[in-house]
XYZ file of C-alpha atoms in Angstrom:
291
model
C 8.366 -52.083 -44.160
C 7.445 -48.587 -46.012
C 4.224 -48.367 -44.704
C 5.524 -48.840 -41.437
C 8.474 -46.303 -41.965
C 6.169 -43.733 -43.191
C 5.394 -39.985 -40.988
C 1.412 -40.976 -41.208
C 2.296 -44.102 -39.007
C 4.846 -43.120 -36.816
C 3.957 -43.158 -33.442
C 0.528 -41.628 -34.217
C -1.539 -44.281 -33.021
C -3.317 -43.687 -29.271
C -6.736 -45.164 -27.339
C -8.790 -42.922 -30.108
C -7.149 -45.011 -33.021
C -7.826 -47.636 -31.382
C -11.583 -46.894 -30.550
C -11.530 -44.971 -34.112
C -10.079 -49.338 -35.125
C -13.244 -50.984 -33.362
C -16.023 -48.592 -32.997
C -15.422 -47.635 -37.668
C -13.592 -49.380 -39.262
C -14.107 -53.125 -38.751
C -18.349 -52.493 -38.537
C -17.152 -49.857 -41.873
C -14.904 -53.596 -43.520
C -17.293 -55.892 -42.441
C -20.164 -54.250 -44.290
C -18.010 -53.487 -47.286
C -16.451 -57.314 -47.806
C -18.285 -59.105 -51.005
C -18.815 -62.211 -51.555
C -21.424 -62.344 -49.396
C -18.844 -61.740 -46.548
C -16.060 -63.427 -47.648
C -14.044 -60.579 -49.969
C -11.665 -58.212 -48.997
C -13.146 -54.488 -49.265
C -11.181 -53.156 -51.344
C -11.185 -49.992 -49.661
C -7.255 -49.082 -47.178
C -8.287 -46.975 -44.032
C -6.979 -43.529 -41.805
C -2.854 -44.599 -41.447
C -3.330 -44.254 -37.555
C -6.477 -46.198 -37.708
C -4.354 -48.503 -40.645
C -1.758 -48.827 -38.116
C -3.866 -50.701 -35.627
C -5.666 -52.949 -37.998
C -1.784 -54.123 -39.649
C -0.658 -54.506 -35.039
C -3.506 -57.048 -34.699
C -3.557 -58.905 -37.252
C -0.611 -59.898 -36.273
C -1.682 -61.152 -33.272
C -3.192 -64.228 -35.972
C -5.529 -65.935 -32.914
C -6.589 -62.652 -31.191
C -7.557 -61.238 -34.512
C -9.722 -64.127 -35.847
C -11.309 -64.756 -31.768
C -11.904 -60.839 -31.784
C -14.039 -60.726 -35.636
C -15.350 -64.261 -34.798
C -17.211 -62.692 -31.776
C -17.768 -59.230 -33.639
C -18.918 -60.721 -37.065
C -19.137 -64.686 -36.939
C -16.905 -64.566 -39.179
C -12.807 -62.954 -40.247
C -12.366 -59.520 -41.525
C -10.048 -60.225 -44.368
C -7.378 -57.287 -44.927
C -7.157 -56.379 -49.085
C -4.367 -57.440 -51.032
C -3.688 -54.354 -52.364
C 0.530 -54.222 -54.091
C 0.533 -50.998 -56.401
C 0.931 -47.210 -54.867
C -2.202 -46.229 -58.093
C -4.930 -48.923 -56.336
C -3.610 -48.385 -53.047
C -4.164 -44.094 -53.482
C -7.680 -44.989 -55.552
C -8.378 -47.400 -52.198
C -7.423 -44.757 -50.212
C -9.392 -42.463 -51.723
C -13.155 -45.104 -51.852
C -12.598 -44.627 -47.948
C -12.628 -41.220 -47.467
C -15.734 -40.768 -49.657
C -17.041 -44.086 -47.269
C -16.009 -43.090 -45.065
C -17.395 -39.316 -44.732
C -20.797 -40.525 -46.017
C -21.074 -43.119 -43.032
C -18.954 -40.831 -40.350
C -20.211 -36.955 -41.390
C -18.554 -35.916 -37.608
C -15.812 -38.452 -37.407
C -12.365 -37.120 -39.485
C -10.798 -39.790 -41.385
C -6.981 -37.651 -41.636
C -6.013 -36.843 -37.841
C -3.979 -33.836 -38.207
C -1.968 -32.880 -34.641
C -3.892 -31.565 -33.202
C -6.808 -34.830 -33.776
C -3.918 -36.503 -31.643
C -5.306 -35.429 -28.495
C -7.157 -38.477 -28.024
C -4.681 -40.598 -28.285
C -1.874 -40.148 -25.151
C -1.333 -43.499 -23.968
C -1.034 -42.315 -20.621
C -4.301 -42.938 -19.541
C -5.204 -45.560 -21.222
C -6.375 -47.463 -17.824
C -9.128 -44.985 -17.912
C -10.328 -44.988 -21.596
C -12.756 -47.161 -23.005
C -9.988 -47.804 -25.628
C -9.073 -51.919 -26.476
C -6.324 -51.817 -23.649
C -4.693 -55.628 -25.370
C -5.168 -54.200 -29.157
C -3.678 -51.142 -27.762
C -1.224 -53.318 -25.564
C -0.589 -54.707 -29.317
C 0.531 -51.738 -31.614
C 3.067 -50.451 -28.850
C 4.916 -54.139 -29.104
C 5.346 -53.781 -33.056
C 6.437 -49.438 -32.715
C 10.097 -50.245 -33.700
C 9.248 -53.403 -36.609
C 10.282 -51.309 -39.244
C 13.659 -49.981 -37.557
C 14.797 -54.293 -37.982
C 15.010 -54.576 -41.074
C 16.997 -50.984 -41.543
C 19.600 -53.188 -44.468
C 19.293 -51.761 -47.401
C 18.727 -55.355 -49.148
C 15.467 -56.048 -47.323
C 14.282 -54.180 -50.237
C 16.076 -56.083 -53.004
C 13.580 -59.167 -54.527
C 16.675 -61.612 -54.254
C 15.894 -60.810 -50.877
C 12.237 -61.686 -50.977
C 13.449 -64.548 -53.368
C 15.561 -66.396 -50.774
C 13.178 -65.170 -47.163
C 10.473 -66.315 -48.813
C 11.984 -70.418 -49.286
C 13.467 -70.505 -46.226
C 10.148 -69.373 -44.295
C 8.350 -72.206 -46.146
C 11.073 -73.975 -44.664
C 11.136 -72.727 -41.608
C 6.994 -74.175 -42.131
C 7.394 -77.285 -42.533
C 10.404 -77.652 -39.433
C 7.146 -76.783 -37.435
C 5.046 -79.775 -39.278
C 8.160 -81.971 -38.614
C 8.413 -81.052 -35.096
C 4.451 -81.237 -34.157
C 5.596 -84.689 -35.240
C 8.928 -85.436 -33.939
C 10.610 -83.307 -30.742
C 9.273 -82.425 -27.572
C 5.585 -80.414 -26.410
C 7.905 -78.175 -25.099
C 10.033 -76.940 -28.037
C 10.242 -73.511 -29.198
C 11.683 -71.946 -32.285
C 13.114 -68.249 -33.077
C 12.891 -66.778 -36.986
C 15.510 -65.088 -37.944
C 15.164 -61.491 -39.119
C 13.508 -62.320 -42.745
C 11.507 -65.408 -41.690
C 9.821 -62.696 -39.044
C 9.578 -60.385 -41.831
C 8.254 -63.753 -44.118
C 5.665 -64.503 -41.257
C 4.199 -60.990 -40.020
C 3.847 -60.179 -43.813
C 2.117 -62.979 -44.072
C 0.264 -62.448 -41.054
C -1.621 -60.004 -42.297
C -3.551 -61.464 -45.202
C -5.566 -63.044 -42.128
C -7.760 -65.968 -44.292
C -4.290 -66.732 -46.181
C -2.617 -67.547 -43.931
C -5.262 -69.302 -41.449
C -6.094 -71.219 -45.082
C -2.007 -71.785 -44.953
C -2.144 -72.810 -41.672
C -4.503 -74.713 -42.196
C -3.269 -76.895 -45.225
C 0.057 -77.594 -43.622
C -1.777 -79.244 -40.487
C -0.080 -76.097 -37.850
C -2.633 -74.522 -37.561
C -2.062 -75.001 -33.618
C 1.478 -74.938 -33.301
C 2.669 -72.394 -34.681
C 2.779 -69.610 -32.006
C 3.023 -72.219 -29.431
C 6.249 -73.412 -31.021
C 7.412 -69.867 -32.287
C 9.146 -67.371 -30.457
C 6.708 -64.391 -31.572
C 8.866 -60.840 -32.648
C 9.437 -59.155 -28.962
C 9.071 -62.032 -26.799
C 12.779 -62.351 -24.543
C 14.343 -65.623 -26.214
C 16.759 -67.965 -24.718
C 20.294 -68.809 -26.018
C 19.475 -72.365 -25.125
C 16.203 -71.787 -27.516
C 18.179 -70.172 -29.679
C 20.908 -72.685 -29.911
C 18.031 -75.417 -30.628
C 16.752 -73.852 -33.677
C 20.534 -73.776 -35.219
C 20.468 -77.713 -34.515
C 17.161 -78.268 -36.099
C 17.710 -76.584 -38.567
C 21.165 -77.695 -39.706
C 19.925 -81.441 -38.468
C 16.486 -80.992 -41.318
C 17.933 -78.919 -44.686
C 21.987 -79.392 -44.331
C 22.825 -75.610 -44.450
C 23.755 -72.453 -41.423
C 20.079 -71.388 -39.954
C 22.365 -67.733 -39.438
C 23.247 -66.635 -42.765
C 24.280 -62.290 -43.796
C 21.072 -60.674 -43.710
C 19.298 -63.022 -41.669
C 20.960 -63.401 -38.444
C 18.468 -64.961 -35.240
C 19.271 -61.384 -33.580
C 18.690 -57.552 -35.416
C 21.188 -56.282 -32.150
C 24.544 -58.458 -33.669
C 24.756 -56.169 -36.488
C 23.676 -52.860 -35.923
C 26.953 -51.988 -35.147
C 28.378 -52.311 -38.213
C 24.845 -51.057 -39.561
C 25.872 -47.917 -37.567
C 29.047 -47.389 -39.509
C 27.783 -47.682 -43.187
C 25.379 -45.771 -42.276
C 22.080 -47.811 -43.137
C 19.865 -46.449 -42.018
C 20.257 -44.063 -44.309
C 21.038 -46.060 -47.650
C 17.571 -47.459 -46.815
C 14.559 -45.243 -47.229
C 12.125 -44.930 -49.306
C 12.624 -41.727 -51.074
C 15.714 -42.584 -52.002
C 15.569 -41.677 -55.890
C 16.400 -45.108 -57.274
C 14.087 -46.939 -55.343
C 11.153 -44.804 -56.836
C 12.074 -44.990 -60.393
C 12.863 -48.613 -60.788
C 14.996 -48.926 -63.925
C 17.442 -47.556 -61.500
C 17.922 -50.517 -59.147
C 20.617 -49.486 -57.214
C 23.978 -52.256 -55.971
C 25.353 -51.432 -53.304
C 28.993 -52.425 -52.397
C 27.774 -53.427 -48.433
C 26.325 -56.338 -51.273
C 29.886 -57.898 -52.770
Protein backbone atom coordinates (compact mmCIF):
# COMPACT_ATOMS: atom_id res chain seq x y z
CA UNK A 1 0.00 0.00 0.00
CA UNK A 2 2.88 2.38 0.75
CA UNK A 3 4.25 1.73 -2.73
CA UNK A 4 0.85 2.21 -4.40
CA UNK A 5 0.42 5.53 -2.56
CA UNK A 6 3.89 6.78 -3.48
CA UNK A 7 4.34 9.48 -6.10
CA UNK A 8 6.55 7.19 -8.17
CA UNK A 9 3.70 4.69 -8.61
CA UNK A 10 0.71 7.00 -9.06
CA UNK A 11 -0.28 7.43 -12.70
CA UNK A 12 3.14 6.59 -14.10
CA UNK A 13 2.41 3.28 -15.82
CA UNK A 14 1.30 3.32 -19.45
CA UNK A 15 2.10 1.56 -22.73
CA UNK A 16 5.82 2.37 -22.48
CA UNK A 17 5.96 0.93 -18.96
CA UNK A 18 4.23 -2.24 -20.17
CA UNK A 19 6.82 -2.61 -22.95
CA UNK A 20 9.66 -2.04 -20.46
CA UNK A 21 8.09 -4.69 -18.23
CA UNK A 22 7.67 -7.29 -20.99
CA UNK A 23 10.75 -6.69 -23.13
CA UNK A 24 13.29 -5.69 -20.48
CA UNK A 25 12.35 -6.47 -16.91
CA UNK A 26 10.94 -10.01 -17.13
CA UNK A 27 13.87 -11.34 -19.24
CA UNK A 28 16.28 -9.68 -16.78
CA UNK A 29 14.47 -11.16 -13.77
CA UNK A 30 14.40 -14.60 -15.41
CA UNK A 31 18.15 -14.51 -16.07
CA UNK A 32 18.96 -13.20 -12.59
CA UNK A 33 16.86 -15.80 -10.73
CA UNK A 34 18.85 -18.19 -8.56
CA UNK A 35 18.41 -21.86 -7.73
CA UNK A 36 18.05 -22.90 -11.33
CA UNK A 37 15.35 -20.27 -11.83
CA UNK A 38 13.28 -21.31 -8.81
CA UNK A 39 14.41 -18.48 -6.50
CA UNK A 40 13.33 -14.88 -7.09
CA UNK A 41 16.09 -12.43 -7.93
CA UNK A 42 16.65 -10.03 -5.03
CA UNK A 43 16.13 -7.00 -7.25
CA UNK A 44 13.60 -4.16 -7.27
CA UNK A 45 12.66 -2.91 -10.76
CA UNK A 46 11.96 0.73 -11.75
CA UNK A 47 8.80 2.08 -10.07
CA UNK A 48 6.72 2.19 -13.25
CA UNK A 49 7.74 -1.38 -14.13
CA UNK A 50 7.20 -2.51 -10.54
CA UNK A 51 3.62 -1.24 -10.68
CA UNK A 52 2.92 -3.18 -13.87
CA UNK A 53 4.48 -6.32 -12.36
CA UNK A 54 2.38 -6.03 -9.20
CA UNK A 55 -0.88 -5.56 -11.12
CA UNK A 56 -0.04 -8.51 -13.40
CA UNK A 57 0.55 -10.72 -10.34
CA UNK A 58 -2.89 -9.74 -8.99
CA UNK A 59 -4.29 -11.69 -11.97
CA UNK A 60 -2.63 -14.90 -10.87
CA UNK A 61 -3.91 -17.31 -13.52
CA UNK A 62 -3.04 -14.88 -16.32
CA UNK A 63 0.43 -14.28 -14.87
CA UNK A 64 1.19 -17.98 -14.47
CA UNK A 65 0.08 -18.73 -18.04
CA UNK A 66 2.09 -15.78 -19.37
CA UNK A 67 5.29 -16.86 -17.60
CA UNK A 68 4.85 -20.47 -18.71
CA UNK A 69 4.40 -19.47 -22.35
CA UNK A 70 7.43 -17.16 -22.38
CA UNK A 71 9.90 -18.71 -19.95
CA UNK A 72 8.62 -22.21 -19.26
CA UNK A 73 8.46 -21.46 -15.51
CA UNK A 74 7.02 -19.00 -13.01
CA UNK A 75 8.96 -15.79 -12.39
CA UNK A 76 8.53 -15.06 -8.68
CA UNK A 77 8.66 -11.72 -6.85
CA UNK A 78 11.22 -11.47 -4.03
CA UNK A 79 10.20 -11.07 -0.39
CA UNK A 80 11.98 -7.84 0.53
CA UNK A 81 10.27 -6.56 3.67
CA UNK A 82 12.88 -4.14 5.00
CA UNK A 83 13.36 -0.57 3.76
CA UNK A 84 17.16 -0.75 3.76
CA UNK A 85 17.21 -4.06 1.91
CA UNK A 86 14.71 -2.70 -0.60
CA UNK A 87 16.92 0.33 -1.28
CA UNK A 88 19.95 -1.93 -1.72
CA UNK A 89 18.01 -4.21 -4.09
CA UNK A 90 16.93 -1.19 -6.15
CA UNK A 91 20.53 0.04 -6.39
CA UNK A 92 21.73 -3.41 -7.51
CA UNK A 93 18.99 -3.55 -10.12
CA UNK A 94 19.87 -0.07 -11.35
CA UNK A 95 23.48 -1.20 -11.99
CA UNK A 96 22.41 -4.39 -13.79
CA UNK A 97 19.83 -2.46 -15.83
CA UNK A 98 22.41 0.15 -16.91
CA UNK A 99 24.83 -2.55 -18.06
CA UNK A 100 22.15 -4.52 -19.92
CA UNK A 101 20.12 -1.63 -21.37
CA UNK A 102 22.48 1.37 -21.67
CA UNK A 103 20.09 3.29 -23.94
CA UNK A 104 17.02 2.88 -21.71
CA UNK A 105 16.87 4.92 -18.46
CA UNK A 106 16.10 3.08 -15.24
CA UNK A 107 13.97 5.87 -13.77
CA UNK A 108 11.65 7.76 -16.09
CA UNK A 109 11.37 11.46 -15.30
CA UNK A 110 8.38 13.61 -16.20
CA UNK A 111 9.79 14.47 -19.63
CA UNK A 112 10.08 10.81 -20.53
CA UNK A 113 6.47 9.79 -19.88
CA UNK A 114 5.30 10.79 -23.36
CA UNK A 115 5.22 7.14 -24.40
CA UNK A 116 2.96 6.37 -21.47
CA UNK A 117 -0.10 8.16 -22.83
CA UNK A 118 -2.96 5.66 -22.76
CA UNK A 119 -4.95 7.28 -25.58
CA UNK A 120 -3.17 5.39 -28.36
CA UNK A 121 -3.00 1.94 -26.78
CA UNK A 122 -4.94 0.38 -29.68
CA UNK A 123 -2.12 1.30 -32.08
CA UNK A 124 0.68 0.55 -29.64
CA UNK A 125 2.77 -2.62 -29.51
CA UNK A 126 2.32 -2.86 -25.74
CA UNK A 127 0.20 -5.72 -24.39
CA UNK A 128 -3.26 -4.16 -24.05
CA UNK A 129 -4.47 -6.89 -21.66
CA UNK A 130 -1.68 -6.12 -19.16
CA UNK A 131 -2.27 -2.39 -19.61
CA UNK A 132 -5.95 -2.83 -18.71
CA UNK A 133 -4.92 -4.73 -15.57
CA UNK A 134 -2.87 -1.72 -14.49
CA UNK A 135 -5.81 0.59 -15.17
CA UNK A 136 -8.10 -1.62 -13.08
CA UNK A 137 -5.98 -1.18 -9.94
CA UNK A 138 -5.36 2.56 -10.35
CA UNK A 139 -7.49 3.45 -7.30
CA UNK A 140 -6.70 0.41 -5.15
CA UNK A 141 -4.81 2.23 -2.38
CA UNK A 142 -7.74 4.62 -1.86
CA UNK A 143 -9.87 1.66 -0.75
CA UNK A 144 -7.59 1.24 2.28
CA UNK A 145 -7.31 4.84 3.51
CA UNK A 146 -8.35 4.08 7.10
CA UNK A 147 -5.41 4.71 9.47
CA UNK A 148 -5.78 1.40 11.31
CA UNK A 149 -5.02 -0.53 8.10
CA UNK A 150 -1.32 0.01 8.84
CA UNK A 151 -1.61 -1.45 12.35
CA UNK A 152 -0.22 -4.91 13.04
CA UNK A 153 -3.30 -5.92 15.05
CA UNK A 154 -5.45 -5.27 11.97
CA UNK A 155 -3.21 -7.54 9.88
CA UNK A 156 -3.42 -10.34 12.45
CA UNK A 157 -7.23 -10.24 12.47
CA UNK A 158 -7.36 -9.91 8.67
CA UNK A 159 -5.05 -12.91 8.22
CA UNK A 160 -7.32 -15.07 10.40
CA UNK A 161 -10.40 -14.02 8.44
CA UNK A 162 -8.60 -14.56 5.13
CA UNK A 163 -7.64 -18.10 6.16
CA UNK A 164 -11.29 -18.74 7.07
CA UNK A 165 -12.34 -17.32 3.70
CA UNK A 166 -10.05 -19.75 1.86
CA UNK A 167 -11.45 -22.59 3.95
CA UNK A 168 -14.95 -21.44 3.02
CA UNK A 169 -13.95 -21.75 -0.64
CA UNK A 170 -12.64 -25.26 0.00
CA UNK A 171 -15.89 -26.25 1.69
CA UNK A 172 -17.88 -24.61 -1.08
CA UNK A 173 -16.19 -26.70 -3.76
CA UNK A 174 -17.69 -29.81 -2.21
CA UNK A 175 -20.98 -28.65 -0.72
CA UNK A 176 -22.47 -25.74 -2.69
CA UNK A 177 -23.69 -25.10 -6.21
CA UNK A 178 -21.06 -24.55 -8.88
CA UNK A 179 -22.35 -21.03 -9.57
CA UNK A 180 -21.80 -19.84 -5.98
CA UNK A 181 -19.74 -16.64 -5.78
CA UNK A 182 -18.11 -15.15 -2.68
CA UNK A 183 -17.44 -11.44 -2.15
CA UNK A 184 -14.32 -10.64 -0.06
CA UNK A 185 -14.58 -7.91 2.58
CA UNK A 186 -11.95 -5.15 2.54
CA UNK A 187 -9.61 -6.84 5.04
CA UNK A 188 -9.85 -10.19 3.22
CA UNK A 189 -9.30 -8.45 -0.13
CA UNK A 190 -6.13 -6.83 1.22
CA UNK A 191 -4.76 -10.17 2.40
CA UNK A 192 -5.73 -11.88 -0.86
CA UNK A 193 -3.95 -9.29 -3.02
CA UNK A 194 -0.89 -9.35 -0.75
CA UNK A 195 -0.84 -13.15 -1.04
CA UNK A 196 -1.13 -13.03 -4.83
CA UNK A 197 1.72 -10.52 -5.06
CA UNK A 198 4.09 -13.42 -4.26
CA UNK A 199 2.97 -15.80 -7.03
CA UNK A 200 5.10 -18.84 -6.15
CA UNK A 201 3.95 -18.93 -2.52
CA UNK A 202 0.36 -18.30 -3.57
CA UNK A 203 0.41 -21.11 -6.14
CA UNK A 204 1.87 -23.53 -3.58
CA UNK A 205 -0.70 -22.64 -0.92
CA UNK A 206 -3.64 -22.92 -3.32
CA UNK A 207 -2.42 -26.33 -4.47
CA UNK A 208 -2.00 -27.56 -0.87
CA UNK A 209 -5.57 -26.47 -0.07
CA UNK A 210 -6.86 -28.14 -3.26
CA UNK A 211 -8.58 -24.95 -4.42
CA UNK A 212 -6.16 -23.89 -7.16
CA UNK A 213 -8.79 -24.07 -9.90
CA UNK A 214 -11.68 -22.80 -7.78
CA UNK A 215 -10.55 -19.45 -6.36
CA UNK A 216 -10.97 -17.32 -9.49
CA UNK A 217 -14.27 -19.04 -10.32
CA UNK A 218 -15.81 -18.52 -6.88
CA UNK A 219 -14.35 -15.18 -5.69
CA UNK A 220 -15.55 -11.81 -6.97
CA UNK A 221 -12.38 -9.96 -7.98
CA UNK A 222 -11.48 -6.35 -7.28
CA UNK A 223 -13.25 -4.05 -9.73
CA UNK A 224 -15.95 -6.62 -10.48
CA UNK A 225 -19.46 -5.51 -9.54
CA UNK A 226 -21.23 -7.94 -7.22
CA UNK A 227 -24.99 -8.12 -6.89
CA UNK A 228 -26.64 -7.61 -3.52
CA UNK A 229 -27.82 -11.23 -3.72
CA UNK A 230 -24.22 -12.43 -4.04
CA UNK A 231 -23.11 -10.28 -1.10
CA UNK A 232 -25.97 -11.56 1.06
CA UNK A 233 -25.21 -15.16 0.07
CA UNK A 234 -21.59 -14.64 1.20
CA UNK A 235 -22.77 -13.30 4.57
CA UNK A 236 -25.08 -16.27 5.10
CA UNK A 237 -22.42 -18.86 4.23
CA UNK A 238 -19.88 -17.14 6.51
CA UNK A 239 -22.25 -16.88 9.47
CA UNK A 240 -23.38 -20.48 9.07
CA UNK A 241 -19.77 -21.70 8.95
CA UNK A 242 -18.20 -19.55 11.71
CA UNK A 243 -21.12 -18.24 13.81
CA UNK A 244 -19.88 -14.65 13.62
CA UNK A 245 -20.89 -11.62 11.53
CA UNK A 246 -19.18 -11.16 8.19
CA UNK A 247 -19.36 -7.35 8.27
CA UNK A 248 -17.19 -5.85 10.99
CA UNK A 249 -15.91 -2.32 11.54
CA UNK A 250 -12.93 -1.95 9.19
CA UNK A 251 -13.95 -5.11 7.35
CA UNK A 252 -16.84 -3.86 5.27
CA UNK A 253 -17.76 -5.46 1.97
CA UNK A 254 -18.31 -2.10 0.27
CA UNK A 255 -15.70 0.65 0.68
CA UNK A 256 -18.26 3.28 -0.36
CA UNK A 257 -20.37 2.41 2.67
CA UNK A 258 -17.89 4.14 4.99
CA UNK A 259 -16.79 6.88 2.58
CA UNK A 260 -18.86 9.59 4.28
CA UNK A 261 -17.39 8.84 7.71
CA UNK A 262 -13.86 8.90 6.32
CA UNK A 263 -14.44 12.32 4.79
CA UNK A 264 -15.84 13.65 8.08
CA UNK A 265 -12.80 12.47 10.03
CA UNK A 266 -10.26 13.40 7.31
CA UNK A 267 -8.91 9.84 7.37
CA UNK A 268 -7.14 10.28 4.05
CA UNK A 269 -4.70 12.70 5.66
CA UNK A 270 -4.38 10.57 8.81
CA UNK A 271 -3.41 7.54 6.73
CA UNK A 272 -0.47 9.33 5.10
CA UNK A 273 2.73 7.31 5.03
CA UNK A 274 4.59 10.56 5.81
CA UNK A 275 3.17 10.64 9.35
CA UNK A 276 6.15 11.09 11.70
CA UNK A 277 4.71 8.58 14.14
CA UNK A 278 4.86 5.92 11.43
CA UNK A 279 8.44 6.71 10.47
CA UNK A 280 9.56 6.20 14.09
CA UNK A 281 8.08 2.89 15.16
CA UNK A 282 8.52 3.61 18.88
CA UNK A 283 5.84 6.30 18.60
CA UNK A 284 2.92 4.23 17.31
CA UNK A 285 -0.19 6.43 17.65
CA UNK A 286 -3.57 5.53 19.03
CA UNK A 287 -6.41 6.95 16.94
CA UNK A 288 -9.66 8.18 18.43
CA UNK A 289 -11.55 6.37 15.69
CA UNK A 290 -10.34 3.02 17.05
CA UNK A 291 -11.99 3.50 20.46
